[in-house]
PDB file of C-alpha atoms in Angstrom:
ATOM      1  CA  MET A  33      -0.267  -0.065  -0.123  1.00 58.00           C
ATOM      2  CA  ASP A  34       1.112   3.656  -0.779  1.00 68.00           C
ATOM      3  CA  SER A  35       2.201   5.500   2.299  1.00 68.00           C
ATOM      4  CA  ARG A  36       0.395   8.511   1.294  1.00 75.00           C
ATOM      5  CA  THR A  37      -2.861   6.445   0.708  1.00 76.00           C
ATOM      6  CA  CYS A  38      -2.548   4.914   4.373  1.00 66.00           C
ATOM      7  CA  ALA A  39      -1.947   8.414   5.702  1.00 70.00           C
ATOM      8  CA  ALA A  40      -4.878   9.794   3.976  1.00 71.00           C
ATOM      9  CA  LEU A  41      -7.123   6.928   5.353  1.00 75.00           C
ATOM     10  CA  TYR A  42      -5.836   6.559   8.739  1.00 74.00           C
ATOM     11  CA  GLY A  43      -4.116   9.945   9.540  1.00 72.00           C
ATOM     12  CA  PRO A  44      -0.682  10.210  11.202  1.00 70.00           C
ATOM     13  CA  ALA A  45       0.291   7.332  13.677  1.00 67.00           C
ATOM     14  CA  ARG A  46      -0.010   9.042  17.219  1.00 72.00           C
ATOM     15  CA  ILE A  47       1.177   7.149  20.162  1.00 75.00           C
ATOM     16  CA  ALA A  48      -1.592   7.195  23.202  1.00 74.00           C
ATOM     17  CA  PRO A  49       0.121   8.534  26.451  1.00 74.00           C
ATOM     18  CA  PRO A  50      -0.312   6.393  29.458  1.00 72.00           C
ATOM     19  CA  PRO A  51      -3.158   7.223  31.934  1.00 76.00           C
ATOM     20  CA  ARG A  52      -2.314   9.226  34.828  1.00 77.00           C
ATOM     21  CA  ARG A  53      -2.783   7.954  38.361  1.00 85.00           C
ATOM     22  CA  PRO A  54      -3.568  10.887  40.375  1.00 89.00           C
ATOM     23  CA  GLY A  55      -3.103   9.017  43.850  1.00 91.00           C
ATOM     24  CA  VAL A  56       0.367   7.833  42.697  1.00 93.00           C
ATOM     25  CA  VAL A  57       1.400  11.401  41.464  1.00 92.00           C
ATOM     26  CA  LEU A  58       0.207  12.774  44.712  1.00 95.00           C
ATOM     27  CA  LEU A  59       1.966  10.380  46.939  1.00 96.00           C
ATOM     28  CA  SER A  60       5.023  10.698  45.070  1.00 95.00           C
ATOM     29  CA  ALA A  61       4.817  14.496  45.208  1.00 96.00           C
ATOM     30  CA  VAL A  62       4.336  14.222  48.898  1.00 96.00           C
ATOM     31  CA  LEU A  63       7.494  11.697  49.560  1.00 96.00           C
ATOM     32  CA  TRP A  64       9.710  13.933  47.282  1.00 96.00           C
ATOM     33  CA  LEU A  65       8.624  17.240  49.208  1.00 97.00           C
ATOM     34  CA  LEU A  66       9.346  15.513  52.416  1.00 96.00           C
ATOM     35  CA  THR A  67      12.675  14.573  51.321  1.00 95.00           C
ATOM     36  CA  SER A  68      13.770  17.806  50.032  1.00 96.00           C
ATOM     37  CA  LEU A  69      12.461  19.535  53.227  1.00 96.00           C
ATOM     38  CA  SER A  70      14.592  17.223  55.410  1.00 95.00           C
ATOM     39  CA  VAL A  71      17.621  17.311  53.203  1.00 95.00           C
ATOM     40  CA  SER A  72      17.530  21.184  53.246  1.00 95.00           C
ATOM     41  CA  TRP A  73      16.824  21.064  57.026  1.00 94.00           C
ATOM     42  CA  LEU A  74      20.043  18.887  57.674  1.00 94.00           C
ATOM     43  CA  CYS A  75      22.140  20.898  55.193  1.00 94.00           C
ATOM     44  CA  ALA A  76      21.007  24.241  57.177  1.00 95.00           C
ATOM     45  CA  LEU A  77      22.095  22.491  60.326  1.00 94.00           C
ATOM     46  CA  VAL A  78      25.551  21.343  59.002  1.00 93.00           C
ATOM     47  CA  GLY A  79      26.231  24.955  57.652  1.00 93.00           C
ATOM     48  CA  ILE A  80      25.404  26.406  60.808  1.00 94.00           C
ATOM     49  CA  ALA A  81      27.795  23.963  62.653  1.00 92.00           C
ATOM     50  CA  ALA A  82      30.454  24.402  60.085  1.00 93.00           C
ATOM     51  CA  LEU A  83      30.020  28.477  60.660  1.00 94.00           C
ATOM     52  CA  TRP A  84      30.217  28.013  64.456  1.00 94.00           C
ATOM     53  CA  GLY A  85      33.253  25.797  64.208  1.00 93.00           C
ATOM     54  CA  ALA A  86      35.003  28.126  61.666  1.00 92.00           C
ATOM     55  CA  ALA A  87      34.288  30.955  63.998  1.00 94.00           C
ATOM     56  CA  SER A  88      35.598  29.170  66.909  1.00 93.00           C
ATOM     57  CA  GLY A  89      38.878  28.615  65.248  1.00 92.00           C
ATOM     58  CA  GLU A  90      38.424  24.555  64.715  1.00 90.00           C
ATOM     59  CA  PRO A  91      39.018  23.144  61.485  1.00 91.00           C
ATOM     60  CA  VAL A  92      35.820  22.340  59.617  1.00 89.00           C
ATOM     61  CA  GLY A  93      36.944  20.917  56.155  1.00 89.00           C
ATOM     62  CA  GLY A  94      37.122  17.120  57.191  1.00 90.00           C
ATOM     63  CA  PHE A  95      33.519  17.525  58.782  1.00 89.00           C
ATOM     64  CA  LEU A  96      32.079  19.180  55.599  1.00 91.00           C
ATOM     65  CA  LEU A  97      33.758  16.775  53.246  1.00 92.00           C
ATOM     66  CA  CYS A  98      32.401  13.854  55.302  1.00 91.00           C
ATOM     67  CA  CYS A  99      28.800  15.479  55.129  1.00 89.00           C
ATOM     68  CA  PHE A 100      29.378  16.039  51.232  1.00 92.00           C
ATOM     69  CA  ALA A 101      30.630  12.460  50.772  1.00 94.00           C
ATOM     70  CA  VAL A 102      27.310  11.231  52.611  1.00 92.00           C
ATOM     71  CA  LEU A 103      25.210  13.361  50.342  1.00 92.00           C
ATOM     72  CA  CYS A 104      27.005  12.248  47.128  1.00 93.00           C
ATOM     73  CA  GLY A 105      26.822   8.656  48.151  1.00 95.00           C
ATOM     74  CA  GLY A 106      23.215   8.725  48.886  1.00 93.00           C
ATOM     75  CA  ALA A 107      22.512  10.690  45.465  1.00 93.00           C
ATOM     76  CA  GLY A 108      24.502   7.835  43.658  1.00 95.00           C
ATOM     77  CA  VAL A 109      22.494   5.313  45.234  1.00 95.00           C
ATOM     78  CA  ILE A 110      19.391   6.891  43.786  1.00 95.00           C
ATOM     79  CA  VAL A 111      20.804   7.120  40.476  1.00 95.00           C
ATOM     80  CA  ALA A 112      22.040   3.669  40.395  1.00 96.00           C
ATOM     81  CA  VAL A 113      18.836   2.446  41.273  1.00 95.00           C
ATOM     82  CA  CYS A 114      17.117   4.665  38.553  1.00 94.00           C
ATOM     83  CA  ARG A 115      19.407   3.259  35.891  1.00 95.00           C
ATOM     84  CA  ALA A 116      18.379  -0.075  36.436  1.00 95.00           C
ATOM     85  CA  PRO A 117      16.878  -1.991  33.817  1.00 94.00           C
ATOM     86  CA  ALA A 118      13.886  -3.015  35.737  1.00 93.00           C
ATOM     87  CA  VAL A 119      13.285   0.472  37.064  1.00 93.00           C
ATOM     88  CA  ARG A 120      13.756   2.211  33.532  1.00 93.00           C
ATOM     89  CA  ARG A 121      11.001  -0.095  32.019  1.00 91.00           C
ATOM     90  CA  MET A 122       8.576   1.292  34.590  1.00 90.00           C
ATOM     91  CA  SER A 123       6.095   4.135  33.990  1.00 88.00           C
ATOM     92  CA  GLY A 124       7.212   7.373  35.059  1.00 88.00           C
ATOM     93  CA  ASP A 125       4.650   7.922  37.852  1.00 90.00           C
ATOM     94  CA  VAL A 126       5.702   4.565  39.422  1.00 92.00           C
ATOM     95  CA  ARG A 127       9.301   5.171  39.221  1.00 94.00           C
ATOM     96  CA  SER A 128       9.056   8.562  40.884  1.00 94.00           C
ATOM     97  CA  LEU A 129       7.068   6.867  43.716  1.00 94.00           C
ATOM     98  CA  LEU A 130       9.740   4.176  43.982  1.00 95.00           C
ATOM     99  CA  LEU A 131      12.660   6.536  43.938  1.00 95.00           C
ATOM    100  CA  GLY A 132      10.679   8.682  46.479  1.00 95.00           C
ATOM    101  CA  ALA A 133      10.169   5.864  48.884  1.00 95.00           C
ATOM    102  CA  LEU A 134      13.701   4.825  48.483  1.00 94.00           C
ATOM    103  CA  ALA A 135      15.010   8.382  48.942  1.00 94.00           C
ATOM    104  CA  CYS A 136      12.579   9.579  52.002  1.00 92.00           C
ATOM    105  CA  PRO A 137      13.191   7.464  55.253  1.00 93.00           C
ATOM    106  CA  VAL A 138      16.989   8.082  55.869  1.00 92.00           C
ATOM    107  CA  PRO A 139      17.094  11.951  55.706  1.00 93.00           C
ATOM    108  CA  LEU A 140      13.594  12.138  57.393  1.00 93.00           C
ATOM    109  CA  VAL A 141      14.667  10.190  59.965  1.00 93.00           C
ATOM    110  CA  LEU A 142      17.752  12.025  60.687  1.00 92.00           C
ATOM    111  CA  ALA A 143      15.904  15.340  60.416  1.00 92.00           C
ATOM    112  CA  VAL A 144      13.422  14.294  63.027  1.00 92.00           C
ATOM    113  CA  ALA A 145      16.033  12.804  65.317  1.00 92.00           C
ATOM    114  CA  VAL A 146      17.965  16.113  65.177  1.00 89.00           C
ATOM    115  CA  PHE A 147      15.033  18.135  65.722  1.00 88.00           C
ATOM    116  CA  SER A 148      13.883  16.120  68.596  1.00 90.00           C
ATOM    117  CA  ALA A 149      17.347  16.335  70.213  1.00 86.00           C
ATOM    118  CA  MET A 150      17.317  20.155  70.065  1.00 78.00           C
TER     119      MET A 150
END
């Protein structure tokens, strides 16, 4: 069949987007919001502690390097899971929910522990 005839009869091929699941999207957004808030809280506390340490004359390079290494290690784990073939085959909504569930617990527990110790 001529391609022009097929295009005239059936129109251009369009790929239908997968259906959106609002519950999954909402839960994923909540998990990522909790993760970002807890990581920003911990980064602010590390910055304040480093500033106080530097003001008192203590060397803070090792402390900041250790905190930066932990942050990069956590981000590396998230990226490694995201690049796994089974995760790449998932839809975007489910993948975001999985990565949010993986990223959320550790910084959230640390932030709550630090906040309750204050």
